[in-house]
mmCIF file of C-alpha atoms and ligand atoms in Angstrom:
data_model
loop_
_atom_site.group_PDB
_atom_site.id
_atom_site.type_symbol
_atom_site.label_atom_id
_atom_site.label_comp_id
_atom_site.label_asym_id
_atom_site.label_seq_id
_atom_site.Cartn_x
_atom_site.Cartn_y
_atom_site.Cartn_z
ATOM 1 C CA MET O 1 -39.231 -56.079 27.859
ATOM 2 C CA ILE O 2 -40.168 -52.786 29.476
ATOM 3 C CA THR O 3 -42.968 -50.547 28.185
ATOM 4 C CA ALA O 4 -42.420 -47.138 26.583
ATOM 5 C CA GLU O 5 -43.788 -45.518 29.747
ATOM 6 C CA GLN O 6 -41.413 -47.487 32.009
ATOM 7 C CA ARG O 7 -38.551 -46.482 29.727
ATOM 8 C CA GLU O 8 -39.534 -42.821 29.916
ATOM 9 C CA ASN O 9 -39.565 -43.016 33.726
ATOM 10 C CA LEU O 10 -36.090 -44.557 33.791
ATOM 11 C CA LYS O 11 -34.808 -41.842 31.485
ATOM 12 C CA LYS O 12 -36.201 -39.116 33.736
ATOM 13 C CA VAL O 13 -34.392 -40.558 36.766
ATOM 14 C CA ALA O 14 -31.154 -40.945 34.758
ATOM 15 C CA GLN O 15 -31.411 -37.279 33.747
ATOM 16 C CA GLN O 16 -31.946 -36.246 37.373
ATOM 17 C CA MET O 17 -28.859 -38.212 38.433
ATOM 18 C CA VAL O 18 -26.612 -36.178 36.134
ATOM 19 C CA ALA O 19 -28.527 -32.869 36.229
ATOM 20 C CA PRO O 20 -26.273 -29.851 35.565
ATOM 21 C CA GLY O 21 -24.207 -28.999 38.633
ATOM 22 C CA LYS O 22 -24.964 -32.292 40.342
ATOM 23 C CA GLY O 23 -23.384 -35.694 40.840
ATOM 24 C CA ILE O 24 -23.503 -38.778 42.997
ATOM 25 C CA LEU O 25 -21.993 -39.596 46.379
ATOM 26 C CA ALA O 26 -20.840 -43.221 46.526
ATOM 27 C CA ALA O 27 -21.371 -44.136 50.196
ATOM 28 C CA ASP O 28 -21.797 -47.839 49.541
ATOM 29 C CA GLU O 29 -18.585 -49.215 50.998
ATOM 30 C CA SER O 30 -19.133 -52.754 52.221
ATOM 31 C CA THR O 31 -18.576 -53.440 55.913
ATOM 32 C CA GLY O 32 -15.163 -54.954 55.066
ATOM 33 C CA THR O 33 -14.064 -51.827 53.158
ATOM 34 C CA CYS O 34 -15.319 -49.594 55.995
ATOM 35 C CA GLU O 35 -13.327 -51.662 58.479
ATOM 36 C CA LYS O 36 -10.137 -51.059 56.506
ATOM 37 C CA LYS O 37 -10.825 -47.330 56.081
ATOM 38 C CA PHE O 38 -11.687 -46.834 59.746
ATOM 39 C CA ALA O 39 -8.744 -48.951 60.958
ATOM 40 C CA LYS O 40 -6.313 -46.755 59.004
ATOM 41 C CA ALA O 41 -7.781 -43.695 60.732
ATOM 42 C CA GLY O 42 -7.851 -45.442 64.140
ATOM 43 C CA ILE O 43 -11.670 -45.268 64.333
ATOM 44 C CA PRO O 44 -13.549 -48.250 65.845
ATOM 45 C CA CYS O 45 -15.796 -49.866 63.212
ATOM 46 C CA THR O 46 -19.187 -50.881 64.615
ATOM 47 C CA GLU O 47 -22.668 -50.835 63.137
ATOM 48 C CA ASP O 48 -23.271 -47.583 65.008
ATOM 49 C CA SER O 49 -19.995 -45.879 64.023
ATOM 50 C CA ARG O 50 -20.724 -46.705 60.373
ATOM 51 C CA ARG O 51 -24.232 -45.275 60.888
ATOM 52 C CA ALA O 52 -22.887 -42.094 62.496
ATOM 53 C CA TYR O 53 -20.374 -41.699 59.661
ATOM 54 C CA ARG O 54 -23.078 -41.952 56.991
ATOM 55 C CA GLU O 55 -25.361 -39.593 58.948
ATOM 56 C CA LEU O 56 -22.676 -36.918 58.773
ATOM 57 C CA PHE O 57 -22.916 -36.852 54.977
ATOM 58 C CA PHE O 58 -26.652 -37.358 54.548
ATOM 59 C CA THR O 59 -27.606 -34.577 56.986
ATOM 60 C CA ALA O 60 -25.059 -32.041 55.703
ATOM 61 C CA SER O 61 -27.134 -28.917 55.197
ATOM 62 C CA GLY O 62 -27.706 -28.125 51.507
ATOM 63 C CA ILE O 63 -26.376 -31.493 50.241
ATOM 64 C CA GLY O 64 -29.124 -31.466 47.592
ATOM 65 C CA GLU O 65 -27.615 -28.430 45.924
ATOM 66 C CA TYR O 66 -24.633 -30.473 44.674
ATOM 67 C CA ILE O 67 -25.587 -34.118 45.119
ATOM 68 C CA SER O 68 -28.336 -35.729 43.030
ATOM 69 C CA GLY O 69 -28.153 -39.209 44.532
ATOM 70 C CA VAL O 70 -26.380 -41.332 47.121
ATOM 71 C CA ILE O 71 -25.400 -44.968 46.651
ATOM 72 C CA LEU O 72 -26.172 -46.861 49.852
ATOM 73 C CA TYR O 73 -25.037 -50.266 51.114
ATOM 74 C CA ASP O 74 -27.546 -52.924 52.230
ATOM 75 C CA GLU O 75 -26.845 -52.177 55.911
ATOM 76 C CA THR O 76 -27.152 -48.417 55.377
ATOM 77 C CA ILE O 77 -30.465 -48.420 53.490
ATOM 78 C CA ARG O 78 -31.996 -50.077 56.592
ATOM 79 C CA GLN O 79 -30.547 -47.575 59.095
ATOM 80 C CA ASN O 80 -31.959 -44.412 60.677
ATOM 81 C CA ALA O 81 -30.562 -40.995 61.527
ATOM 82 C CA SER O 82 -30.309 -40.125 65.245
ATOM 83 C CA ASP O 83 -33.568 -38.160 65.003
ATOM 84 C CA GLY O 84 -35.356 -41.425 64.126
ATOM 85 C CA ARG O 85 -35.954 -40.726 60.423
ATOM 86 C CA SER O 86 -34.823 -43.471 58.066
ATOM 87 C CA PHE O 87 -31.815 -42.556 55.943
ATOM 88 C CA VAL O 88 -34.032 -42.996 52.901
ATOM 89 C CA SER O 89 -36.422 -40.285 54.224
ATOM 90 C CA VAL O 90 -33.523 -38.012 55.177
ATOM 91 C CA LEU O 91 -32.259 -38.146 51.593
ATOM 92 C CA GLN O 92 -35.710 -37.794 50.032
ATOM 93 C CA GLN O 93 -36.430 -34.736 52.180
ATOM 94 C CA ALA O 94 -33.142 -33.195 51.029
ATOM 95 C CA GLY O 95 -34.124 -33.758 47.381
ATOM 96 C CA VAL O 96 -31.535 -36.522 46.933
ATOM 97 C CA LEU O 97 -32.321 -39.844 45.227
ATOM 98 C CA PRO O 98 -31.538 -42.981 47.244
ATOM 99 C CA GLY O 99 -29.598 -45.671 45.353
ATOM 100 C CA ILE O 100 -28.275 -49.084 46.330
ATOM 101 C CA LYS O 101 -25.198 -51.213 45.633
ATOM 102 C CA VAL O 102 -26.458 -54.632 44.546
ATOM 103 C CA ASP O 103 -23.264 -56.416 43.574
ATOM 104 C CA GLN O 104 -21.775 -58.657 46.235
ATOM 105 C CA GLY O 105 -18.117 -57.941 45.630
ATOM 106 C CA VAL O 106 -15.615 -59.615 43.334
ATOM 107 C CA LYS O 107 -14.040 -63.067 43.157
ATOM 108 C CA GLU O 108 -11.294 -64.644 41.079
ATOM 109 C CA MET O 109 -12.380 -65.627 37.615
ATOM 110 C CA ASP O 110 -12.368 -69.416 37.143
ATOM 111 C CA LEU O 111 -10.018 -70.773 34.521
ATOM 112 C CA PRO O 112 -11.899 -73.257 32.334
ATOM 113 C CA ALA O 113 -9.855 -76.475 32.449
ATOM 114 C CA SER O 114 -9.377 -76.800 28.697
ATOM 115 C CA SER O 115 -8.557 -73.227 27.792
ATOM 116 C CA THR O 116 -5.360 -71.307 27.385
ATOM 117 C CA ARG O 117 -4.825 -68.335 29.632
ATOM 118 C CA GLN O 118 -5.373 -65.795 26.850
ATOM 119 C CA ALA O 119 -8.635 -67.333 25.710
ATOM 120 C CA GLY O 120 -10.038 -68.506 28.990
ATOM 121 C CA GLY O 121 -9.388 -65.867 31.622
ATOM 122 C CA SER O 122 -6.922 -65.779 34.452
ATOM 123 C CA PRO O 123 -6.856 -66.338 38.188
ATOM 124 C CA ASN O 124 -5.438 -62.807 38.376
ATOM 125 C CA GLU O 125 -8.654 -61.374 37.003
ATOM 126 C CA LYS O 126 -11.930 -60.781 38.747
ATOM 127 C CA VAL O 127 -15.613 -61.241 38.079
ATOM 128 C CA THR O 128 -18.437 -59.803 40.167
ATOM 129 C CA LYS O 129 -20.820 -61.775 42.402
ATOM 130 C CA GLY O 130 -24.513 -61.101 42.960
ATOM 131 C CA LEU O 131 -26.678 -62.145 39.994
ATOM 132 C CA ASN O 132 -28.350 -65.002 41.922
ATOM 133 C CA GLY O 133 -31.664 -63.843 43.358
ATOM 134 C CA LEU O 134 -31.089 -60.316 42.069
ATOM 135 C CA PRO O 135 -34.668 -59.692 40.782
ATOM 136 C CA ASP O 136 -36.112 -60.350 44.264
ATOM 137 C CA ARG O 137 -33.562 -58.125 45.985
ATOM 138 C CA LEU O 138 -34.285 -55.349 43.469
ATOM 139 C CA LYS O 139 -38.013 -55.598 44.186
ATOM 140 C CA GLU O 140 -37.348 -55.167 47.902
ATOM 141 C CA TYR O 141 -35.028 -52.190 47.359
ATOM 142 C CA ALA O 142 -37.534 -50.541 45.008
ATOM 143 C CA LYS O 143 -40.184 -50.839 47.744
ATOM 144 C CA MET O 144 -37.760 -49.249 50.201
ATOM 145 C CA GLY O 145 -37.400 -46.245 47.863
ATOM 146 C CA ALA O 146 -34.270 -47.002 45.815
ATOM 147 C CA LYS O 147 -34.428 -45.265 42.439
ATOM 148 C CA PHE O 148 -31.128 -46.518 41.076
ATOM 149 C CA ALA O 149 -28.596 -49.281 41.678
ATOM 150 C CA LYS O 150 -24.905 -49.947 41.180
ATOM 151 C CA TRP O 151 -22.880 -52.949 40.012
ATOM 152 C CA ARG O 152 -19.085 -52.695 39.822
ATOM 153 C CA ALA O 153 -16.927 -54.858 37.576
ATOM 154 C CA VAL O 154 -13.142 -54.554 37.753
ATOM 155 C CA ILE O 155 -10.746 -54.953 34.864
ATOM 156 C CA THR O 156 -7.073 -55.497 35.641
ATOM 157 C CA ILE O 157 -4.189 -54.375 33.446
ATOM 158 C CA GLY O 158 -1.069 -56.571 33.626
ATOM 159 C CA GLU O 159 1.076 -58.880 31.553
ATOM 160 C CA GLY O 160 -1.344 -60.361 29.006
ATOM 161 C CA LEU O 161 -4.232 -58.737 30.893
ATOM 162 C CA PRO O 162 -7.030 -57.977 30.543
ATOM 163 C CA THR O 163 -8.051 -61.129 28.654
ATOM 164 C CA ASP O 164 -10.922 -61.020 26.167
ATOM 165 C CA ALA O 165 -12.671 -63.688 28.238
ATOM 166 C CA ASN O 166 -12.621 -61.542 31.356
ATOM 167 C CA ILE O 167 -13.825 -58.451 29.520
ATOM 168 C CA ARG O 168 -16.647 -60.461 27.919
ATOM 169 C CA GLN O 169 -17.754 -62.137 31.149
ATOM 170 C CA ASN O 170 -17.902 -58.811 32.991
ATOM 171 C CA ALA O 171 -19.786 -57.184 30.097
ATOM 172 C CA LYS O 172 -22.353 -60.008 30.052
ATOM 173 C CA ASP O 173 -22.853 -59.811 33.828
ATOM 174 C CA LEU O 174 -23.246 -56.015 33.732
ATOM 175 C CA ALA O 175 -25.837 -56.392 30.956
ATOM 176 C CA ALA O 176 -27.796 -59.062 32.868
ATOM 177 C CA TYR O 177 -27.785 -56.830 35.968
ATOM 178 C CA ALA O 178 -28.868 -53.791 33.951
ATOM 179 C CA ARG O 179 -31.786 -55.687 32.428
ATOM 180 C CA ASP O 180 -32.943 -56.922 35.844
ATOM 181 C CA CYS O 181 -32.774 -53.362 37.204
ATOM 182 C CA GLN O 182 -34.804 -51.859 34.374
ATOM 183 C CA GLU O 183 -37.449 -54.542 34.774
ATOM 184 C CA ALA O 184 -37.715 -53.569 38.457
ATOM 185 C CA GLY O 185 -38.077 -49.861 37.527
ATOM 186 C CA ILE O 186 -34.588 -49.048 38.815
ATOM 187 C CA VAL O 187 -31.926 -47.167 36.828
ATOM 188 C CA PRO O 188 -28.732 -49.235 36.681
ATOM 189 C CA ILE O 189 -25.384 -47.544 37.205
ATOM 190 C CA VAL O 190 -23.246 -49.724 34.961
ATOM 191 C CA GLU O 191 -19.708 -49.634 36.311
ATOM 192 C CA PRO O 192 -16.806 -51.214 34.476
ATOM 193 C CA GLU O 193 -13.680 -49.960 36.260
ATOM 194 C CA VAL O 194 -10.291 -50.383 34.628
ATOM 195 C CA LEU O 195 -8.110 -50.268 37.735
ATOM 196 C CA MET O 196 -5.332 -47.705 38.063
ATOM 197 C CA ASP O 197 -3.158 -50.042 40.166
ATOM 198 C CA GLY O 198 0.338 -50.737 38.878
ATOM 199 C CA SER O 199 2.616 -48.740 36.586
ATOM 200 C CA HIS O 200 0.970 -48.977 33.146
ATOM 201 C CA ASP O 201 0.817 -45.863 30.989
ATOM 202 C CA ILE O 202 -2.139 -43.884 29.670
ATOM 203 C CA SER O 203 -2.197 -45.753 26.345
ATOM 204 C CA ALA O 204 -2.537 -49.129 28.129
ATOM 205 C CA CYS O 205 -5.504 -47.662 30.013
ATOM 206 C CA ARG O 206 -6.998 -46.363 26.773
ATOM 207 C CA ASP O 207 -6.670 -49.757 25.050
ATOM 208 C CA ALA O 208 -8.164 -51.713 27.967
ATOM 209 C CA SER O 209 -10.970 -49.145 28.353
ATOM 210 C CA LYS O 210 -11.734 -49.280 24.645
ATOM 211 C CA ARG O 211 -12.002 -53.083 24.637
ATOM 212 C CA THR O 212 -14.097 -52.983 27.808
ATOM 213 C CA LEU O 213 -16.591 -50.341 26.671
ATOM 214 C CA THR O 214 -16.933 -51.834 23.187
ATOM 215 C CA ALA O 215 -17.819 -55.247 24.643
ATOM 216 C CA LEU O 216 -20.101 -53.634 27.222
ATOM 217 C CA PHE O 217 -22.276 -51.785 24.717
ATOM 218 C CA GLU O 218 -22.479 -54.916 22.522
ATOM 219 C CA GLU O 219 -23.742 -56.945 25.468
ATOM 220 C CA LEU O 220 -26.151 -54.226 26.672
ATOM 221 C CA GLU O 221 -27.686 -54.141 23.226
ATOM 222 C CA LYS O 222 -27.938 -57.953 23.020
ATOM 223 C CA ALA O 223 -29.684 -58.023 26.408
ATOM 224 C CA GLY O 224 -32.258 -55.445 25.238
ATOM 225 C CA VAL O 225 -31.215 -52.816 27.786
ATOM 226 C CA ALA O 226 -32.586 -49.292 27.107
ATOM 227 C CA ILE O 227 -29.383 -47.256 26.779
ATOM 228 C CA ASP O 228 -31.174 -44.007 27.677
ATOM 229 C CA GLY O 229 -32.237 -45.613 30.970
ATOM 230 C CA ILE O 230 -28.774 -46.319 32.388
ATOM 231 C CA ILE O 231 -25.928 -44.242 33.794
ATOM 232 C CA LEU O 232 -22.427 -45.339 32.824
ATOM 233 C CA LYS O 233 -19.794 -45.175 35.535
ATOM 234 C CA THR O 234 -16.395 -45.834 34.116
ATOM 235 C CA ASN O 235 -12.831 -44.706 34.705
ATOM 236 C CA MET O 236 -11.081 -41.760 33.145
ATOM 237 C CA VAL O 237 -8.352 -42.651 30.659
ATOM 238 C CA ILE O 238 -5.460 -42.088 33.017
ATOM 239 C CA PRO O 239 -1.970 -43.495 33.778
ATOM 240 C CA ALA O 240 -1.637 -45.969 36.679
ATOM 241 C CA LYS O 241 -0.718 -44.634 40.122
ATOM 242 C CA ASP O 242 2.914 -45.792 39.827
ATOM 243 C CA CYS O 243 3.426 -44.868 36.181
ATOM 244 C CA PRO O 244 6.577 -42.711 35.924
ATOM 245 C CA LYS O 245 4.876 -40.555 33.296
ATOM 246 C CA GLN O 246 1.830 -38.938 34.907
ATOM 247 C CA ALA O 247 -0.599 -36.872 32.799
ATOM 248 C CA THR O 248 -2.072 -33.377 33.044
ATOM 249 C CA PRO O 249 -5.849 -32.822 33.332
ATOM 250 C CA GLU O 250 -5.762 -31.586 29.730
ATOM 251 C CA GLU O 251 -4.127 -34.851 28.543
ATOM 252 C CA ILE O 252 -6.558 -36.948 30.564
ATOM 253 C CA ALA O 253 -9.546 -35.009 29.188
ATOM 254 C CA GLU O 254 -8.289 -35.378 25.640
ATOM 255 C CA ALA O 255 -7.645 -39.128 25.950
ATOM 256 C CA THR O 256 -10.933 -39.792 27.757
ATOM 257 C CA LEU O 257 -13.116 -37.864 25.331
ATOM 258 C CA GLY O 258 -11.185 -39.199 22.311
ATOM 259 C CA LEU O 259 -12.199 -42.690 23.413
ATOM 260 C CA PHE O 260 -15.747 -41.786 24.448
ATOM 261 C CA LYS O 261 -16.436 -40.223 21.037
ATOM 262 C CA LYS O 262 -15.554 -43.582 19.456
ATOM 263 C CA VAL O 263 -17.438 -45.923 21.775
ATOM 264 C CA LEU O 264 -20.302 -44.248 23.670
ATOM 265 C CA PRO O 265 -23.729 -44.264 22.001
ATOM 266 C CA LYS O 266 -25.435 -40.900 21.581
ATOM 267 C CA GLU O 267 -28.579 -42.075 23.429
ATOM 268 C CA LEU O 268 -26.563 -42.455 26.627
ATOM 269 C CA VAL O 269 -27.773 -39.758 29.052
ATOM 270 C CA GLY O 270 -24.627 -39.529 31.129
ATOM 271 C CA GLN O 271 -21.417 -40.886 32.496
ATOM 272 C CA ALA O 272 -20.509 -40.412 36.155
ATOM 273 C CA PHE O 273 -16.820 -41.017 36.826
ATOM 274 C CA LEU O 274 -15.410 -43.007 39.722
ATOM 275 C CA SER O 275 -12.342 -41.495 41.380
ATOM 276 C CA GLY O 276 -10.484 -44.801 41.527
ATOM 277 C CA GLY O 277 -7.524 -43.656 43.639
ATOM 278 C CA GLN O 278 -7.085 -40.096 42.330
ATOM 279 C CA SER O 279 -6.667 -37.458 45.021
ATOM 280 C CA GLU O 280 -9.645 -35.244 45.767
ATOM 281 C CA GLU O 281 -8.241 -32.283 43.845
ATOM 282 C CA GLU O 282 -7.073 -34.400 40.889
ATOM 283 C CA ALA O 283 -10.522 -35.960 40.524
ATOM 284 C CA THR O 284 -12.089 -32.480 40.460
ATOM 285 C CA ALA O 285 -9.535 -30.908 38.112
ATOM 286 C CA ASN O 286 -9.766 -33.820 35.659
ATOM 287 C CA LEU O 287 -13.582 -33.728 35.567
ATOM 288 C CA ASP O 288 -13.444 -29.974 35.067
ATOM 289 C CA ALA O 289 -10.980 -30.326 32.159
ATOM 290 C CA ILE O 290 -13.345 -32.826 30.528
ATOM 291 C CA ASN O 291 -16.330 -30.476 30.841
ATOM 292 C CA LYS O 292 -14.324 -27.472 29.629
ATOM 293 C CA LYS O 293 -14.199 -29.331 26.301
ATOM 294 C CA GLY O 294 -18.013 -29.250 26.013
ATOM 295 C CA PRO O 295 -20.659 -29.143 24.744
ATOM 296 C CA LEU O 296 -20.680 -32.948 24.676
ATOM 297 C CA PRO O 297 -23.417 -35.388 23.609
ATOM 298 C CA TRP O 298 -23.622 -36.798 27.173
ATOM 299 C CA LYS O 299 -23.512 -35.291 30.675
ATOM 300 C CA MET O 300 -20.127 -35.848 32.310
ATOM 301 C CA SER O 301 -20.551 -36.005 36.059
ATOM 302 C CA PHE O 302 -19.113 -37.709 39.140
ATOM 303 C CA SER O 303 -19.967 -40.651 41.342
ATOM 304 C CA TYR O 304 -17.062 -40.361 43.741
ATOM 305 C CA GLY O 305 -16.431 -42.307 46.912
ATOM 306 C CA ARG O 306 -12.946 -41.566 48.197
ATOM 307 C CA ALA O 307 -12.644 -38.233 46.357
ATOM 308 C CA LEU O 308 -15.715 -36.895 48.215
ATOM 309 C CA GLN O 309 -15.043 -38.489 51.583
ATOM 310 C CA ASN O 310 -11.319 -38.621 52.362
ATOM 311 C CA THR O 311 -10.893 -35.214 54.025
ATOM 312 C CA ALA O 312 -14.263 -35.441 55.779
ATOM 313 C CA LEU O 313 -13.295 -38.827 57.258
ATOM 314 C CA LYS O 314 -9.987 -37.463 58.549
ATOM 315 C CA VAL O 315 -11.645 -34.387 60.068
ATOM 316 C CA TRP O 316 -14.445 -36.438 61.655
ATOM 317 C CA ASN O 317 -12.064 -38.977 63.201
ATOM 318 C CA GLY O 318 -14.994 -40.801 64.823
ATOM 319 C CA LYS O 319 -15.860 -37.904 67.156
ATOM 320 C CA ALA O 320 -19.308 -36.292 67.394
ATOM 321 C CA GLU O 321 -17.837 -32.859 68.124
ATOM 322 C CA ASN O 322 -16.080 -32.909 64.728
ATOM 323 C CA VAL O 323 -19.270 -33.471 62.714
ATOM 324 C CA PRO O 324 -19.847 -29.790 61.740
ATOM 325 C CA ALA O 325 -16.239 -29.396 60.513
ATOM 326 C CA ALA O 326 -16.396 -32.713 58.618
ATOM 327 C CA GLN O 327 -19.687 -31.648 56.987
ATOM 328 C CA LYS O 328 -18.071 -28.386 55.940
ATOM 329 C CA ALA O 329 -15.179 -30.306 54.328
ATOM 330 C CA PHE O 330 -17.621 -32.597 52.509
ATOM 331 C CA LEU O 331 -19.803 -29.736 51.240
ATOM 332 C CA HIS O 332 -16.710 -27.934 49.980
ATOM 333 C CA ARG O 333 -15.666 -31.014 47.930
ATOM 334 C CA ALA O 334 -19.221 -31.480 46.685
ATOM 335 C CA LYS O 335 -19.334 -27.833 45.585
ATOM 336 C CA MET O 336 -15.973 -28.054 43.796
ATOM 337 C CA ASN O 337 -17.162 -31.134 41.897
ATOM 338 C CA SER O 338 -20.476 -29.463 41.136
ATOM 339 C CA LEU O 339 -18.538 -26.615 39.500
ATOM 340 C CA ALA O 340 -16.443 -29.204 37.634
ATOM 341 C CA THR O 341 -19.593 -30.706 36.060
ATOM 342 C CA LEU O 342 -20.106 -27.260 34.529
ATOM 343 C CA GLY O 343 -16.439 -26.736 33.566
ATOM 344 C CA LYS O 344 -16.363 -23.773 35.965
ATOM 345 C CA TYR O 345 -13.790 -24.938 38.532
ATOM 346 C CA SER O 346 -10.359 -23.470 39.098
ATOM 347 C CA LYS O 347 -7.715 -24.414 41.652
ATOM 348 C CA GLU O 348 -7.942 -20.998 43.355
ATOM 349 C CA MET O 349 -11.481 -21.878 44.446
ATOM 350 C CA GLU O 350 -10.036 -24.508 46.801
ATOM 351 C CA ALA O 351 -9.109 -21.681 49.157
ATOM 352 C CA THR O 352 -12.696 -20.382 49.437
HETATM 353 P P1 13P Y 401 -14.142 -44.223 44.258
HETATM 354 O O1 13P Y 401 -14.570 -42.862 43.763
HETATM 355 O O2 13P Y 401 -13.532 -44.195 45.634
HETATM 356 O O3 13P Y 401 -13.334 -44.978 43.254
HETATM 357 O O4 13P Y 401 -15.472 -45.058 44.499
HETATM 358 C C1 13P Y 401 -16.482 -44.994 43.587
HETATM 359 C C2 13P Y 401 -17.177 -46.278 43.585
HETATM 360 O O5 13P Y 401 -18.355 -46.332 43.861
HETATM 361 C C3 13P Y 401 -16.433 -47.481 43.206
HETATM 362 O O6 13P Y 401 -17.322 -48.523 42.984
#
């Protein structure tokens, strides 16, 4: 159990992470994910090209105005900028909190031999790796300056999916991770992501998200996690990418907040959305529509990966001479999302 003082410290960091006008940059792609992203853009993927790519974001002038924290990958938290400063110092000096991804990716969920598919999980569903040895890794990251961590669980919608067993296993693992983080003085970003792959509609997303979040908060409570010392990072309630009936930002905001009002505890400080495959402008417009419905009991912010990086990656294209233009593209996206956390974004601002 953590002390009242430790809890207060966690809460302060959580509040900083979702401070008004600010959100999180997810720059924690594993080496494998980076390889795929770079290959698509025709950029060679080496330890140094990944380092140069991250440096572009972390040294963008004024990043701290819009970005409260950056989620780093194990390789990245150990790297330096070209001026010799560690990335952790670069971020600290810009007023940005360093964070760290501590999950080790996903694997197929085992099917217990005796169970039926519905009760026992499915080989088409995933669970997250990384609980073994987690307390020791957290201690090391805390020493290196990490103030928060991230663990991503994925929930798949499909025929008969998600199963209760998969939802429960992911909720239990997220709760165990969150407890380990709080004991190490690190704020856990608790990320259950209902994937937007496929063609399911918005109501299928709402149902799966409702089951997922209900189980999650039950397990967090059972594990003794301080709810005001976490940041939730879940999906918007949104139709799948290939659903023939797409939704407007207004519909997405309504469905998302309708669910959140039923399942999120009031003590929760904030929720920082993932972008999950939305385009950059969709992710901003949807977050803005959600905040236009405020005031809300919790801060609604962003923790975007692709929706903050896609244009910057294209503009950079692996070339040092493109860094200033790529930084400009990144800062523009960060500013648009900052405005969206305040419900003050409009599409016309994209042209500025
Ligand atoms: P996206 O915004 O690209 O979905 O990434 C956020 C993230 O950190 C997923 O774990």
